[in-house]
Amino acid sequence: MISSASDRHVSRSRPTILLRSGWQTVNIGDISHTLGVEQLLRKHLPDPQVILWPNRMEPQVVEMLRRHLPALEIIDPTDAEQVNGAIDRADLFLHGSGPSVVGRREIEQWRQRTNKPFGLLGVTVENPDADLVALLNEAAFIFTRETDSLDHLRRAGCTCPVQAFTPDGVFAMDICDARAGDAFCAEHGLKPGEFICAVPRLRYTPYHKIYDHVDWSAEKIRLVTETNDRHGMSDHACLRESITRWVRDTGMPALVCPEMGYQLDIIDPLVIDPLPADVKSKVVACRSFWLPDAAQAVYRSAACVVSLECHSPIMALAVKTPAFYVRQPEDTIKGRMYYDLDLDPWVFEIDKTDPATVADRLMQVHAAPAEVQARCEALIARCDQLYRQAMQA
C-alpha cells in the first residue's frame, strides 16, 4: 500500500465521499441505486460532498443525475487524473448497492493509493472467495442488502468489525419526473390510482444480445436461451392472470412496462398477445425504455406494481405504492431483502405460486386501501431506521 499526502488529516467542514456506483444504464434499477444512495447521504450526513465514480454512462443518464442532484460531482472513469484526484480528495470510499462487490477493482485501487477507510452499503455478497474476504476484512463497515449475505460472510470468516443488514439504496429513492409521468399517463389514458403496472423478466438477462463485449461461451448462450424459452410463457402467466382479473373485476386498465431495455421485445409475445380480446383492449404498453425518474412518477400514480423484476417494486414501495415481487430462482439471493423487511405477503416464489394466487392478492390489496397504506408506511419507517443506523456507522 502506498502512502500519500492524501492520508494526512485535512481540516474541512464537509465530509467528502467517493461513491462507487452506476454499474450499468440498461436497467433503471441500477441507475436508481445512485439516486437513492446519494439522497440517503444528503439526508443523514452534514452537507456531504459526494463524488460519483461510475461506469461509463449515456449522456441522457448523466443529464438526469445532474438535473435532480445538482451538487453531485461526476468523474470520468476513463480519466486517470480525475480518478486519482477524487481519491486524494475523498475521506471515504463508499461502494453503493449492487448485485455483488462490483467495484472490487476500484476498492483495491483505493487501498493501493491511500490508507483512508472504505465501506459497503446495501450490497449482495454471495459465496465470496478467499481474496475477496481478505479485502473485505479491511473494510470499516459492510452493510448487506439482505441477511443471507451476512451468513455468507460469516461462513467465509470475514472479520470486518461492522457487518449488518441495510436495505438496497433504491428504497431511499424519491425522485420523480412529474411532468414526464403525467404526460405519459395522459397519453395512455391512465388516471391516478386506477391502473396497475406489470413488469416482465426472463429467467436470465440476455446480456450477449445487449453488450458487444460479453464473451459468453456457446454453451452459456445455449443455457440462457433454452432456459428463457422453456419458462418464458409459463412465468408470465402470473402477469397475465393479474391483468385479466384486474381488468374484468375493476374495468380499469393495465400498463406493461420495462425495467430493462430488452424487455420491450417480450412485452407483446409473453404478456399482451396471449390475453383475451376483452382484456387486451384495456392494456397499454410502454414502447420505449424510460429513465427511473419517469418510471417512478408513473409507479407513484399506479394502484399496484406486479413485477418479475426486483427493483421496480422497490421503486414503487419507496413512494408508498403497493408492489409485488414474483421471484425467479435464477435472480440471485437479493430477493431475500423482501422477507427481511416483512414483505412476505407481497413476494411470491414463482415455482411455488399459482398465478391465481397473485391475482387474488392483487384484488385483496385493491379492496383494503387503509391496510395497504399502513403496510407501506411501516416499511418506509423500518427502512429509515436501518438507514439511520448505517449512517451513524
mmCIF file of C-alpha atoms in Angstrom:
data_model
loop_
_atom_site.group_PDB
_atom_site.id
_atom_site.type_symbol
_atom_site.label_atom_id
_atom_site.label_comp_id
_atom_site.label_asym_id
_atom_site.label_seq_id
_atom_site.Cartn_x
_atom_site.Cartn_y
_atom_site.Cartn_z
ATOM 1 C CA MET A 1 0.000 0.000 0.000
ATOM 2 C CA ILE A 2 1.365 3.424 -0.985
ATOM 3 C CA SER A 3 1.024 6.269 1.481
ATOM 4 C CA SER A 4 0.372 9.709 0.075
ATOM 5 C CA ALA A 5 -0.324 13.252 1.144
ATOM 6 C CA SER A 6 -3.996 12.342 0.996
ATOM 7 C CA ASP A 7 -3.543 10.160 4.119
ATOM 8 C CA ARG A 8 -2.761 13.175 6.296
ATOM 9 C CA HIS A 9 -5.539 14.881 8.225
ATOM 10 C CA VAL A 10 -7.290 17.569 6.228
ATOM 11 C CA SER A 11 -9.357 20.124 8.126
ATOM 12 C CA ARG A 12 -12.693 20.600 6.413
ATOM 13 C CA SER A 13 -16.261 21.227 7.472
ATOM 14 C CA ARG A 14 -17.766 18.910 4.848
ATOM 15 C CA PRO A 15 -17.139 15.166 4.594
ATOM 16 C CA THR A 16 -16.155 14.120 1.079
ATOM 17 C CA ILE A 17 -17.411 10.714 -0.041
ATOM 18 C CA LEU A 18 -16.299 8.920 -3.191
ATOM 19 C CA LEU A 19 -19.344 6.865 -4.211
ATOM 20 C CA ARG A 20 -18.641 3.909 -6.475
ATOM 21 C CA SER A 21 -21.949 3.225 -8.188
ATOM 22 C CA GLY A 22 -23.640 3.354 -11.593
ATOM 23 C CA TRP A 23 -22.912 -0.172 -12.783
ATOM 24 C CA GLN A 24 -24.990 -0.080 -15.959
ATOM 25 C CA THR A 25 -27.662 2.048 -17.602
ATOM 26 C CA VAL A 26 -29.726 -0.590 -19.424
ATOM 27 C CA ASN A 27 -31.514 -1.174 -16.115
ATOM 28 C CA ILE A 28 -33.485 1.523 -14.265
ATOM 29 C CA GLY A 29 -32.837 -0.356 -11.025
ATOM 30 C CA ASP A 30 -29.087 0.097 -11.372
ATOM 31 C CA ILE A 31 -29.498 3.779 -12.209
ATOM 32 C CA SER A 32 -31.768 4.145 -9.188
ATOM 33 C CA HIS A 33 -29.059 2.800 -6.875
ATOM 34 C CA THR A 34 -27.093 6.006 -7.392
ATOM 35 C CA LEU A 35 -30.127 8.247 -6.966
ATOM 36 C CA GLY A 36 -31.187 6.533 -3.739
ATOM 37 C CA VAL A 37 -27.768 6.353 -2.081
ATOM 38 C CA GLU A 38 -26.961 9.977 -2.907
ATOM 39 C CA GLN A 39 -30.292 11.081 -1.417
ATOM 40 C CA LEU A 40 -29.581 8.946 1.634
ATOM 41 C CA LEU A 41 -26.185 10.535 2.230
ATOM 42 C CA ARG A 42 -27.593 14.047 1.936
ATOM 43 C CA LYS A 43 -30.452 13.253 4.282
ATOM 44 C CA HIS A 44 -28.340 11.851 7.105
ATOM 45 C CA LEU A 45 -24.873 13.402 6.847
ATOM 46 C CA PRO A 46 -23.783 17.028 7.455
ATOM 47 C CA ASP A 47 -23.663 18.609 3.993
ATOM 48 C CA PRO A 48 -21.522 15.931 2.320
ATOM 49 C CA GLN A 49 -19.596 16.463 -0.868
ATOM 50 C CA VAL A 50 -20.411 13.377 -2.949
ATOM 51 C CA ILE A 51 -18.238 12.394 -5.898
ATOM 52 C CA LEU A 52 -19.684 9.712 -8.165
ATOM 53 C CA TRP A 53 -17.252 7.218 -9.704
ATOM 54 C CA PRO A 54 -19.455 5.401 -12.223
ATOM 55 C CA ASN A 55 -19.021 3.078 -15.125
ATOM 56 C CA ARG A 56 -19.494 4.870 -18.414
ATOM 57 C CA MET A 57 -22.989 6.347 -18.703
ATOM 58 C CA GLU A 58 -25.088 7.608 -21.594
ATOM 59 C CA PRO A 59 -25.444 11.400 -21.834
ATOM 60 C CA GLN A 60 -29.175 11.299 -21.019
ATOM 61 C CA VAL A 61 -28.444 9.472 -17.741
ATOM 62 C CA VAL A 62 -25.753 11.998 -16.799
ATOM 63 C CA GLU A 63 -28.155 14.829 -17.608
ATOM 64 C CA MET A 64 -30.873 13.284 -15.431
ATOM 65 C CA LEU A 65 -28.486 12.853 -12.488
ATOM 66 C CA ARG A 66 -27.307 16.452 -12.753
ATOM 67 C CA ARG A 67 -30.856 17.750 -13.049
ATOM 68 C CA HIS A 68 -32.031 16.046 -9.869
ATOM 69 C CA LEU A 69 -28.732 16.074 -7.965
ATOM 70 C CA PRO A 70 -27.026 19.360 -8.898
ATOM 71 C CA ALA A 71 -24.474 19.096 -6.081
ATOM 72 C CA LEU A 72 -23.281 15.670 -7.236
ATOM 73 C CA GLU A 73 -19.836 15.683 -8.847
ATOM 74 C CA ILE A 74 -19.404 13.046 -11.559
ATOM 75 C CA ILE A 75 -15.950 11.971 -12.691
ATOM 76 C CA ASP A 76 -14.959 10.317 -15.956
ATOM 77 C CA PRO A 77 -13.945 6.743 -15.069
ATOM 78 C CA THR A 78 -11.590 6.627 -18.059
ATOM 79 C CA ASP A 79 -9.621 9.697 -16.919
ATOM 80 C CA ALA A 80 -6.886 8.556 -14.513
ATOM 81 C CA GLU A 81 -6.166 12.117 -13.394
ATOM 82 C CA GLN A 82 -9.808 12.661 -12.393
ATOM 83 C CA VAL A 83 -9.956 9.294 -10.621
ATOM 84 C CA ASN A 84 -6.751 9.840 -8.674
ATOM 85 C CA GLY A 85 -7.760 13.385 -7.828
ATOM 86 C CA ALA A 86 -11.081 12.140 -6.450
ATOM 87 C CA ILE A 87 -9.320 9.508 -4.358
ATOM 88 C CA ASP A 88 -6.965 12.136 -2.941
ATOM 89 C CA ARG A 89 -9.814 14.496 -2.024
ATOM 90 C CA ALA A 90 -12.193 11.940 -0.538
ATOM 91 C CA ASP A 91 -12.393 10.989 3.143
ATOM 92 C CA LEU A 92 -14.260 7.727 2.483
ATOM 93 C CA PHE A 93 -14.743 5.289 -0.396
ATOM 94 C CA LEU A 94 -18.341 4.051 -0.359
ATOM 95 C CA HIS A 95 -19.343 1.074 -2.506
ATOM 96 C CA GLY A 96 -23.009 1.593 -3.347
ATOM 97 C CA SER A 97 -25.756 -1.005 -3.714
ATOM 98 C CA GLY A 98 -25.195 -3.737 -6.241
ATOM 99 C CA PRO A 99 -25.514 -7.436 -7.079
ATOM 100 C CA SER A 100 -22.008 -8.167 -5.782
ATOM 101 C CA VAL A 101 -18.819 -6.299 -4.925
ATOM 102 C CA VAL A 102 -18.868 -4.948 -8.471
ATOM 103 C CA GLY A 103 -16.314 -2.264 -7.580
ATOM 104 C CA ARG A 104 -13.770 -4.703 -6.173
ATOM 105 C CA ARG A 105 -11.038 -3.492 -8.538
ATOM 106 C CA GLU A 106 -11.694 0.127 -7.561
ATOM 107 C CA ILE A 107 -11.540 -0.741 -3.843
ATOM 108 C CA GLU A 108 -8.133 -2.262 -4.499
ATOM 109 C CA GLN A 109 -7.120 0.882 -6.374
ATOM 110 C CA TRP A 110 -8.228 2.979 -3.387
ATOM 111 C CA ARG A 111 -6.290 0.772 -0.976
ATOM 112 C CA GLN A 112 -3.125 0.984 -3.076
ATOM 113 C CA ARG A 113 -3.224 4.787 -3.092
ATOM 114 C CA THR A 114 -4.419 5.616 0.414
ATOM 115 C CA ASN A 115 -4.946 4.390 3.982
ATOM 116 C CA LYS A 116 -8.326 6.105 4.246
ATOM 117 C CA PRO A 117 -11.381 3.957 5.055
ATOM 118 C CA PHE A 118 -13.786 2.226 2.720
ATOM 119 C CA GLY A 119 -17.102 0.500 3.238
ATOM 120 C CA LEU A 120 -20.047 -1.196 1.519
ATOM 121 C CA LEU A 121 -23.682 -0.062 1.642
ATOM 122 C CA GLY A 122 -26.544 -2.320 0.576
ATOM 123 C CA VAL A 123 -24.507 -4.896 -1.366
ATOM 124 C CA THR A 124 -25.158 -8.578 -2.061
ATOM 125 C CA VAL A 125 -22.153 -10.769 -1.172
ATOM 126 C CA GLU A 126 -22.693 -14.363 -2.250
ATOM 127 C CA ASN A 127 -20.043 -17.083 -1.811
ATOM 128 C CA PRO A 128 -17.038 -14.717 -1.508
ATOM 129 C CA ASP A 129 -13.658 -16.184 -2.434
ATOM 130 C CA ALA A 130 -10.653 -16.002 -0.118
ATOM 131 C CA ASP A 131 -9.132 -12.973 -1.855
ATOM 132 C CA LEU A 132 -12.382 -11.019 -1.573
ATOM 133 C CA VAL A 133 -12.728 -11.933 2.094
ATOM 134 C CA ALA A 134 -9.179 -10.715 2.717
ATOM 135 C CA LEU A 135 -10.065 -7.413 1.055
ATOM 136 C CA LEU A 136 -13.350 -7.031 2.953
ATOM 137 C CA ASN A 137 -11.585 -7.753 6.247
ATOM 138 C CA GLU A 138 -10.009 -4.307 5.757
ATOM 139 C CA ALA A 139 -13.370 -2.551 5.362
ATOM 140 C CA ALA A 140 -14.600 -0.122 8.018
ATOM 141 C CA PHE A 141 -18.125 -1.471 7.595
ATOM 142 C CA ILE A 142 -20.157 -3.857 5.437
ATOM 143 C CA PHE A 143 -23.900 -3.340 5.114
ATOM 144 C CA THR A 144 -25.519 -6.045 3.002
ATOM 145 C CA ARG A 145 -28.923 -5.650 1.415
ATOM 146 C CA GLU A 146 -30.212 -8.984 2.683
ATOM 147 C CA THR A 147 -29.382 -11.146 5.680
ATOM 148 C CA ASP A 148 -28.365 -14.121 3.528
ATOM 149 C CA SER A 149 -25.239 -12.177 2.546
ATOM 150 C CA LEU A 150 -24.324 -11.795 6.213
ATOM 151 C CA ASP A 151 -24.493 -15.581 6.532
ATOM 152 C CA HIS A 152 -22.206 -15.964 3.516
ATOM 153 C CA LEU A 153 -19.690 -13.543 5.039
ATOM 154 C CA ARG A 154 -19.825 -15.276 8.410
ATOM 155 C CA ARG A 155 -19.236 -18.709 6.893
ATOM 156 C CA ALA A 156 -16.327 -17.309 4.869
ATOM 157 C CA GLY A 157 -14.676 -15.972 8.028
ATOM 158 C CA CYS A 158 -14.992 -12.252 7.334
ATOM 159 C CA THR A 159 -13.673 -10.240 10.314
ATOM 160 C CA CYS A 160 -14.826 -6.728 9.359
ATOM 161 C CA PRO A 161 -15.871 -5.155 12.700
ATOM 162 C CA VAL A 162 -19.217 -3.777 11.466
ATOM 163 C CA GLN A 163 -21.468 -6.126 9.495
ATOM 164 C CA ALA A 164 -25.229 -5.577 9.351
ATOM 165 C CA PHE A 165 -28.315 -5.551 7.152
ATOM 166 C CA THR A 166 -29.284 -2.313 5.420
ATOM 167 C CA PRO A 167 -31.885 -2.132 2.632
ATOM 168 C CA ASP A 168 -30.955 -1.678 -1.001
ATOM 169 C CA GLY A 169 -30.334 2.006 -1.732
ATOM 170 C CA VAL A 170 -33.330 2.141 -4.070
ATOM 171 C CA PHE A 171 -35.657 2.095 -1.045
ATOM 172 C CA ALA A 172 -34.289 5.602 -0.324
ATOM 173 C CA MET A 173 -35.070 6.935 -3.802
ATOM 174 C CA ASP A 174 -37.815 9.537 -4.013
ATOM 175 C CA ILE A 175 -37.126 11.287 -7.305
ATOM 176 C CA CYS A 176 -40.000 11.601 -9.742
ATOM 177 C CA ASP A 177 -40.169 13.470 -13.024
ATOM 178 C CA ALA A 178 -43.777 14.505 -12.505
ATOM 179 C CA ARG A 179 -44.003 16.252 -15.863
ATOM 180 C CA ALA A 180 -42.839 13.161 -17.771
ATOM 181 C CA GLY A 181 -45.009 10.856 -15.667
ATOM 182 C CA ASP A 182 -48.131 12.982 -16.072
ATOM 183 C CA ALA A 183 -47.559 13.287 -19.813
ATOM 184 C CA PHE A 184 -47.123 9.525 -20.162
ATOM 185 C CA CYS A 185 -50.283 8.787 -18.200
ATOM 186 C CA ALA A 186 -52.284 11.388 -20.123
ATOM 187 C CA GLU A 187 -51.113 9.958 -23.447
ATOM 188 C CA HIS A 188 -52.263 6.465 -22.467
ATOM 189 C CA GLY A 189 -55.421 7.394 -20.551
ATOM 190 C CA LEU A 190 -54.092 6.281 -17.160
ATOM 191 C CA LYS A 191 -55.675 8.008 -14.169
ATOM 192 C CA PRO A 192 -54.065 8.128 -10.711
ATOM 193 C CA GLY A 193 -54.930 5.067 -8.632
ATOM 194 C CA GLU A 194 -56.882 3.497 -11.490
ATOM 195 C CA PHE A 195 -54.317 1.310 -13.240
ATOM 196 C CA ILE A 196 -51.745 -1.336 -12.416
ATOM 197 C CA CYS A 197 -48.236 -1.815 -13.807
ATOM 198 C CA ALA A 198 -46.864 -5.201 -14.894
ATOM 199 C CA VAL A 199 -43.128 -5.701 -15.403
ATOM 200 C CA PRO A 200 -41.821 -8.781 -17.279
ATOM 201 C CA ARG A 201 -38.485 -10.566 -16.935
ATOM 202 C CA LEU A 202 -36.753 -13.585 -18.423
ATOM 203 C CA ARG A 203 -35.017 -16.074 -16.138
ATOM 204 C CA TYR A 204 -31.599 -14.918 -17.371
ATOM 205 C CA THR A 205 -30.839 -11.453 -18.699
ATOM 206 C CA PRO A 206 -29.607 -11.991 -22.298
ATOM 207 C CA TYR A 207 -26.501 -9.857 -21.939
ATOM 208 C CA HIS A 208 -24.994 -11.398 -25.082
ATOM 209 C CA LYS A 209 -27.699 -9.523 -27.022
ATOM 210 C CA ILE A 210 -27.204 -6.276 -25.097
ATOM 211 C CA TYR A 211 -23.440 -5.768 -24.988
ATOM 212 C CA ASP A 212 -20.894 -6.408 -27.731
ATOM 213 C CA HIS A 213 -18.166 -7.113 -25.186
ATOM 214 C CA VAL A 214 -19.891 -10.076 -23.477
ATOM 215 C CA ASP A 215 -17.660 -13.086 -24.092
ATOM 216 C CA TRP A 216 -20.057 -15.857 -23.160
ATOM 217 C CA SER A 217 -19.283 -19.309 -24.483
ATOM 218 C CA ALA A 218 -21.629 -21.031 -26.902
ATOM 219 C CA GLU A 219 -22.600 -23.347 -24.045
ATOM 220 C CA LYS A 220 -23.550 -20.405 -21.776
ATOM 221 C CA ILE A 221 -25.600 -18.774 -24.530
ATOM 222 C CA ARG A 222 -27.387 -22.068 -25.173
ATOM 223 C CA LEU A 223 -28.176 -22.475 -21.453
ATOM 224 C CA VAL A 224 -29.533 -18.926 -21.204
ATOM 225 C CA THR A 225 -31.599 -19.214 -24.374
ATOM 226 C CA GLU A 226 -33.057 -22.634 -23.605
ATOM 227 C CA THR A 227 -33.925 -21.689 -20.022
ATOM 228 C CA ASN A 228 -35.615 -18.465 -21.099
ATOM 229 C CA ASP A 229 -37.534 -20.214 -23.870
ATOM 230 C CA ARG A 230 -38.646 -23.006 -21.540
ATOM 231 C CA HIS A 231 -40.015 -20.728 -18.807
ATOM 232 C CA GLY A 232 -40.979 -17.578 -20.679
ATOM 233 C CA MET A 233 -44.646 -18.268 -21.333
ATOM 234 C CA SER A 234 -45.370 -20.025 -18.021
ATOM 235 C CA ASP A 235 -43.530 -17.433 -15.907
ATOM 236 C CA HIS A 236 -45.594 -14.602 -17.332
ATOM 237 C CA ALA A 237 -48.865 -16.350 -16.586
ATOM 238 C CA CYS A 238 -48.836 -14.551 -13.225
ATOM 239 C CA LEU A 239 -48.821 -11.187 -15.003
ATOM 240 C CA ARG A 240 -51.475 -12.238 -17.496
ATOM 241 C CA GLU A 241 -53.734 -13.620 -14.741
ATOM 242 C CA SER A 242 -53.322 -10.471 -12.623
ATOM 243 C CA ILE A 243 -54.051 -8.194 -15.576
ATOM 244 C CA THR A 244 -57.088 -10.245 -16.564
ATOM 245 C CA ARG A 245 -58.553 -10.229 -13.070
ATOM 246 C CA TRP A 246 -57.856 -6.515 -12.625
ATOM 247 C CA VAL A 247 -59.453 -5.501 -15.935
ATOM 248 C CA ARG A 248 -62.515 -7.695 -15.583
ATOM 249 C CA ASP A 249 -63.180 -7.001 -11.903
ATOM 250 C CA THR A 250 -62.496 -3.257 -11.904
ATOM 251 C CA GLY A 251 -62.927 -2.198 -15.518
ATOM 252 C CA MET A 252 -59.671 -0.268 -15.198
ATOM 253 C CA PRO A 253 -56.581 -0.534 -17.434
ATOM 254 C CA ALA A 254 -53.151 -2.082 -17.037
ATOM 255 C CA LEU A 255 -49.746 -0.898 -18.202
ATOM 256 C CA VAL A 256 -46.985 -3.308 -19.206
ATOM 257 C CA CYS A 257 -43.586 -1.627 -18.866
ATOM 258 C CA PRO A 258 -39.872 -2.498 -18.765
ATOM 259 C CA GLU A 259 -37.220 -2.365 -16.087
ATOM 260 C CA MET A 260 -34.556 -3.324 -18.618
ATOM 261 C CA GLY A 261 -34.363 -2.370 -22.270
ATOM 262 C CA TYR A 262 -34.513 -5.934 -23.638
ATOM 263 C CA GLN A 263 -37.953 -6.385 -22.076
ATOM 264 C CA LEU A 264 -39.504 -4.165 -24.738
ATOM 265 C CA ASP A 265 -39.182 -7.197 -27.037
ATOM 266 C CA ILE A 266 -41.060 -9.590 -24.732
ATOM 267 C CA ILE A 267 -43.969 -7.364 -23.683
ATOM 268 C CA ASP A 268 -46.155 -8.419 -26.609
ATOM 269 C CA PRO A 269 -45.378 -12.135 -27.112
ATOM 270 C CA LEU A 270 -45.276 -13.092 -23.429
ATOM 271 C CA VAL A 271 -47.779 -10.716 -21.825
ATOM 272 C CA ILE A 272 -50.171 -8.871 -24.136
ATOM 273 C CA ASP A 273 -50.694 -11.095 -27.184
ATOM 274 C CA PRO A 274 -51.993 -14.158 -25.220
ATOM 275 C CA LEU A 275 -54.586 -12.079 -23.324
ATOM 276 C CA PRO A 276 -58.307 -12.468 -24.080
ATOM 277 C CA ALA A 277 -59.633 -9.855 -26.507
ATOM 278 C CA ASP A 278 -61.825 -8.097 -23.920
ATOM 279 C CA VAL A 279 -58.827 -7.703 -21.618
ATOM 280 C CA LYS A 280 -56.310 -6.790 -24.300
ATOM 281 C CA SER A 281 -58.373 -3.752 -25.255
ATOM 282 C CA LYS A 282 -57.711 -2.285 -21.789
ATOM 283 C CA VAL A 283 -53.943 -2.914 -21.785
ATOM 284 C CA VAL A 284 -51.321 -0.421 -22.901
ATOM 285 C CA ALA A 285 -47.581 -0.852 -23.282
ATOM 286 C CA CYS A 286 -44.581 1.354 -22.716
ATOM 287 C CA ARG A 287 -42.886 1.175 -26.113
ATOM 288 C CA SER A 288 -39.561 2.831 -25.304
ATOM 289 C CA PHE A 289 -37.046 2.449 -22.494
ATOM 290 C CA TRP A 290 -37.571 5.062 -19.823
ATOM 291 C CA LEU A 291 -35.391 6.563 -17.120
ATOM 292 C CA PRO A 292 -36.116 5.905 -13.433
ATOM 293 C CA ASP A 293 -37.431 9.391 -12.630
ATOM 294 C CA ALA A 294 -40.213 8.967 -15.211
ATOM 295 C CA ALA A 295 -40.854 5.359 -14.210
ATOM 296 C CA GLN A 296 -41.137 6.203 -10.521
ATOM 297 C CA ALA A 297 -43.560 9.034 -11.319
ATOM 298 C CA VAL A 298 -45.805 6.533 -13.087
ATOM 299 C CA TYR A 299 -45.412 3.940 -10.325
ATOM 300 C CA ARG A 300 -46.411 6.612 -7.801
ATOM 301 C CA SER A 301 -49.716 7.039 -9.660
ATOM 302 C CA ALA A 302 -50.395 3.314 -10.003
ATOM 303 C CA ALA A 303 -52.712 1.267 -7.804
ATOM 304 C CA CYS A 304 -50.136 -1.543 -7.655
ATOM 305 C CA VAL A 305 -46.991 -2.771 -9.408
ATOM 306 C CA VAL A 306 -46.712 -6.505 -10.173
ATOM 307 C CA SER A 307 -43.209 -7.378 -11.295
ATOM 308 C CA LEU A 308 -40.909 -10.261 -12.113
ATOM 309 C CA GLU A 309 -38.057 -7.764 -11.741
ATOM 310 C CA CYS A 310 -36.669 -6.928 -8.308
ATOM 311 C CA HIS A 311 -36.246 -3.155 -8.393
ATOM 312 C CA SER A 312 -39.449 -1.807 -9.929
ATOM 313 C CA PRO A 313 -41.363 -2.957 -6.819
ATOM 314 C CA ILE A 314 -38.759 -1.231 -4.651
ATOM 315 C CA MET A 315 -39.140 1.991 -6.633
ATOM 316 C CA ALA A 316 -42.913 1.773 -6.163
ATOM 317 C CA LEU A 317 -42.695 0.987 -2.460
ATOM 318 C CA ALA A 318 -40.313 3.917 -1.968
ATOM 319 C CA VAL A 319 -43.190 6.232 -2.951
ATOM 320 C CA LYS A 320 -45.722 4.168 -0.959
ATOM 321 C CA THR A 321 -47.347 2.324 -3.834
ATOM 322 C CA PRO A 322 -48.043 -1.350 -3.043
ATOM 323 C CA ALA A 323 -45.942 -3.700 -5.129
ATOM 324 C CA PHE A 324 -45.473 -7.436 -5.648
ATOM 325 C CA TYR A 325 -42.212 -9.175 -6.473
ATOM 326 C CA VAL A 326 -42.672 -12.501 -8.271
ATOM 327 C CA ARG A 327 -39.249 -14.027 -7.717
ATOM 328 C CA GLN A 328 -37.479 -16.360 -10.120
ATOM 329 C CA PRO A 329 -34.868 -18.686 -8.583
ATOM 330 C CA GLU A 330 -32.189 -17.515 -11.032
ATOM 331 C CA ASP A 331 -32.443 -13.929 -9.745
ATOM 332 C CA THR A 332 -29.770 -14.410 -7.009
ATOM 333 C CA ILE A 333 -30.244 -14.159 -3.250
ATOM 334 C CA LYS A 334 -31.076 -10.451 -3.391
ATOM 335 C CA GLY A 335 -34.801 -11.189 -3.165
ATOM 336 C CA ARG A 336 -34.310 -12.209 0.442
ATOM 337 C CA MET A 337 -34.459 -8.499 1.290
ATOM 338 C CA TYR A 338 -38.252 -8.596 0.860
ATOM 339 C CA TYR A 339 -38.572 -11.168 3.636
ATOM 340 C CA ASP A 340 -36.082 -9.274 5.795
ATOM 341 C CA LEU A 341 -38.386 -6.242 5.534
ATOM 342 C CA ASP A 342 -41.527 -8.222 6.454
ATOM 343 C CA LEU A 343 -42.980 -8.049 2.947
ATOM 344 C CA ASP A 344 -43.829 -11.751 2.865
ATOM 345 C CA PRO A 345 -47.437 -11.224 1.653
ATOM 346 C CA TRP A 346 -46.145 -9.315 -1.378
ATOM 347 C CA VAL A 347 -43.350 -11.632 -2.529
ATOM 348 C CA PHE A 348 -44.079 -14.822 -4.446
ATOM 349 C CA GLU A 349 -41.667 -17.628 -5.345
ATOM 350 C CA ILE A 350 -42.602 -18.272 -8.946
ATOM 351 C CA ASP A 351 -42.041 -22.039 -8.955
ATOM 352 C CA LYS A 352 -44.221 -22.428 -5.862
ATOM 353 C CA THR A 353 -47.023 -19.989 -6.706
ATOM 354 C CA ASP A 354 -50.156 -20.465 -8.774
ATOM 355 C CA PRO A 355 -50.837 -17.398 -10.963
ATOM 356 C CA ALA A 356 -54.318 -17.152 -9.441
ATOM 357 C CA THR A 357 -52.729 -16.591 -6.024
ATOM 358 C CA VAL A 358 -51.003 -13.428 -7.242
ATOM 359 C CA ALA A 359 -54.233 -12.191 -8.827
ATOM 360 C CA ASP A 360 -56.185 -12.939 -5.636
ATOM 361 C CA ARG A 361 -53.676 -10.956 -3.570
ATOM 362 C CA LEU A 362 -53.884 -8.070 -6.035
ATOM 363 C CA MET A 363 -57.640 -7.821 -5.588
ATOM 364 C CA GLN A 364 -57.251 -8.063 -1.796
ATOM 365 C CA VAL A 365 -54.871 -5.113 -1.899
ATOM 366 C CA HIS A 366 -57.324 -3.184 -4.054
ATOM 367 C CA ALA A 367 -60.093 -3.855 -1.548
ATOM 368 C CA ALA A 368 -58.116 -2.739 1.545
ATOM 369 C CA PRO A 369 -56.500 0.661 0.857
ATOM 370 C CA ALA A 370 -56.131 1.645 4.516
ATOM 371 C CA GLU A 371 -54.379 -1.596 5.456
ATOM 372 C CA VAL A 372 -52.135 -1.326 2.400
ATOM 373 C CA GLN A 373 -51.177 2.255 3.197
ATOM 374 C CA ALA A 374 -50.298 1.247 6.761
ATOM 375 C CA ARG A 375 -48.019 -1.522 5.481
ATOM 376 C CA CYS A 376 -46.264 0.900 3.122
ATOM 377 C CA GLU A 377 -45.801 3.422 5.940
ATOM 378 C CA ALA A 378 -44.392 0.723 8.227
ATOM 379 C CA LEU A 379 -41.960 -0.364 5.517
ATOM 380 C CA ILE A 380 -40.634 3.170 4.999
ATOM 381 C CA ALA A 381 -40.262 3.635 8.760
ATOM 382 C CA ARG A 382 -38.329 0.360 9.028
ATOM 383 C CA CYS A 383 -36.029 1.317 6.151
ATOM 384 C CA ASP A 384 -35.423 4.741 7.681
ATOM 385 C CA GLN A 385 -34.465 3.134 10.989
ATOM 386 C CA LEU A 386 -31.963 0.809 9.310
ATOM 387 C CA TYR A 387 -30.569 3.614 7.175
ATOM 388 C CA ARG A 388 -30.030 5.803 10.244
ATOM 389 C CA GLN A 389 -28.047 3.042 11.901
ATOM 390 C CA ALA A 390 -25.882 2.659 8.813
ATOM 391 C CA MET A 391 -25.330 6.384 8.507
ATOM 392 C CA GLN A 392 -24.225 6.541 12.148
ATOM 393 C CA ALA A 393 -21.539 3.989 11.319
#
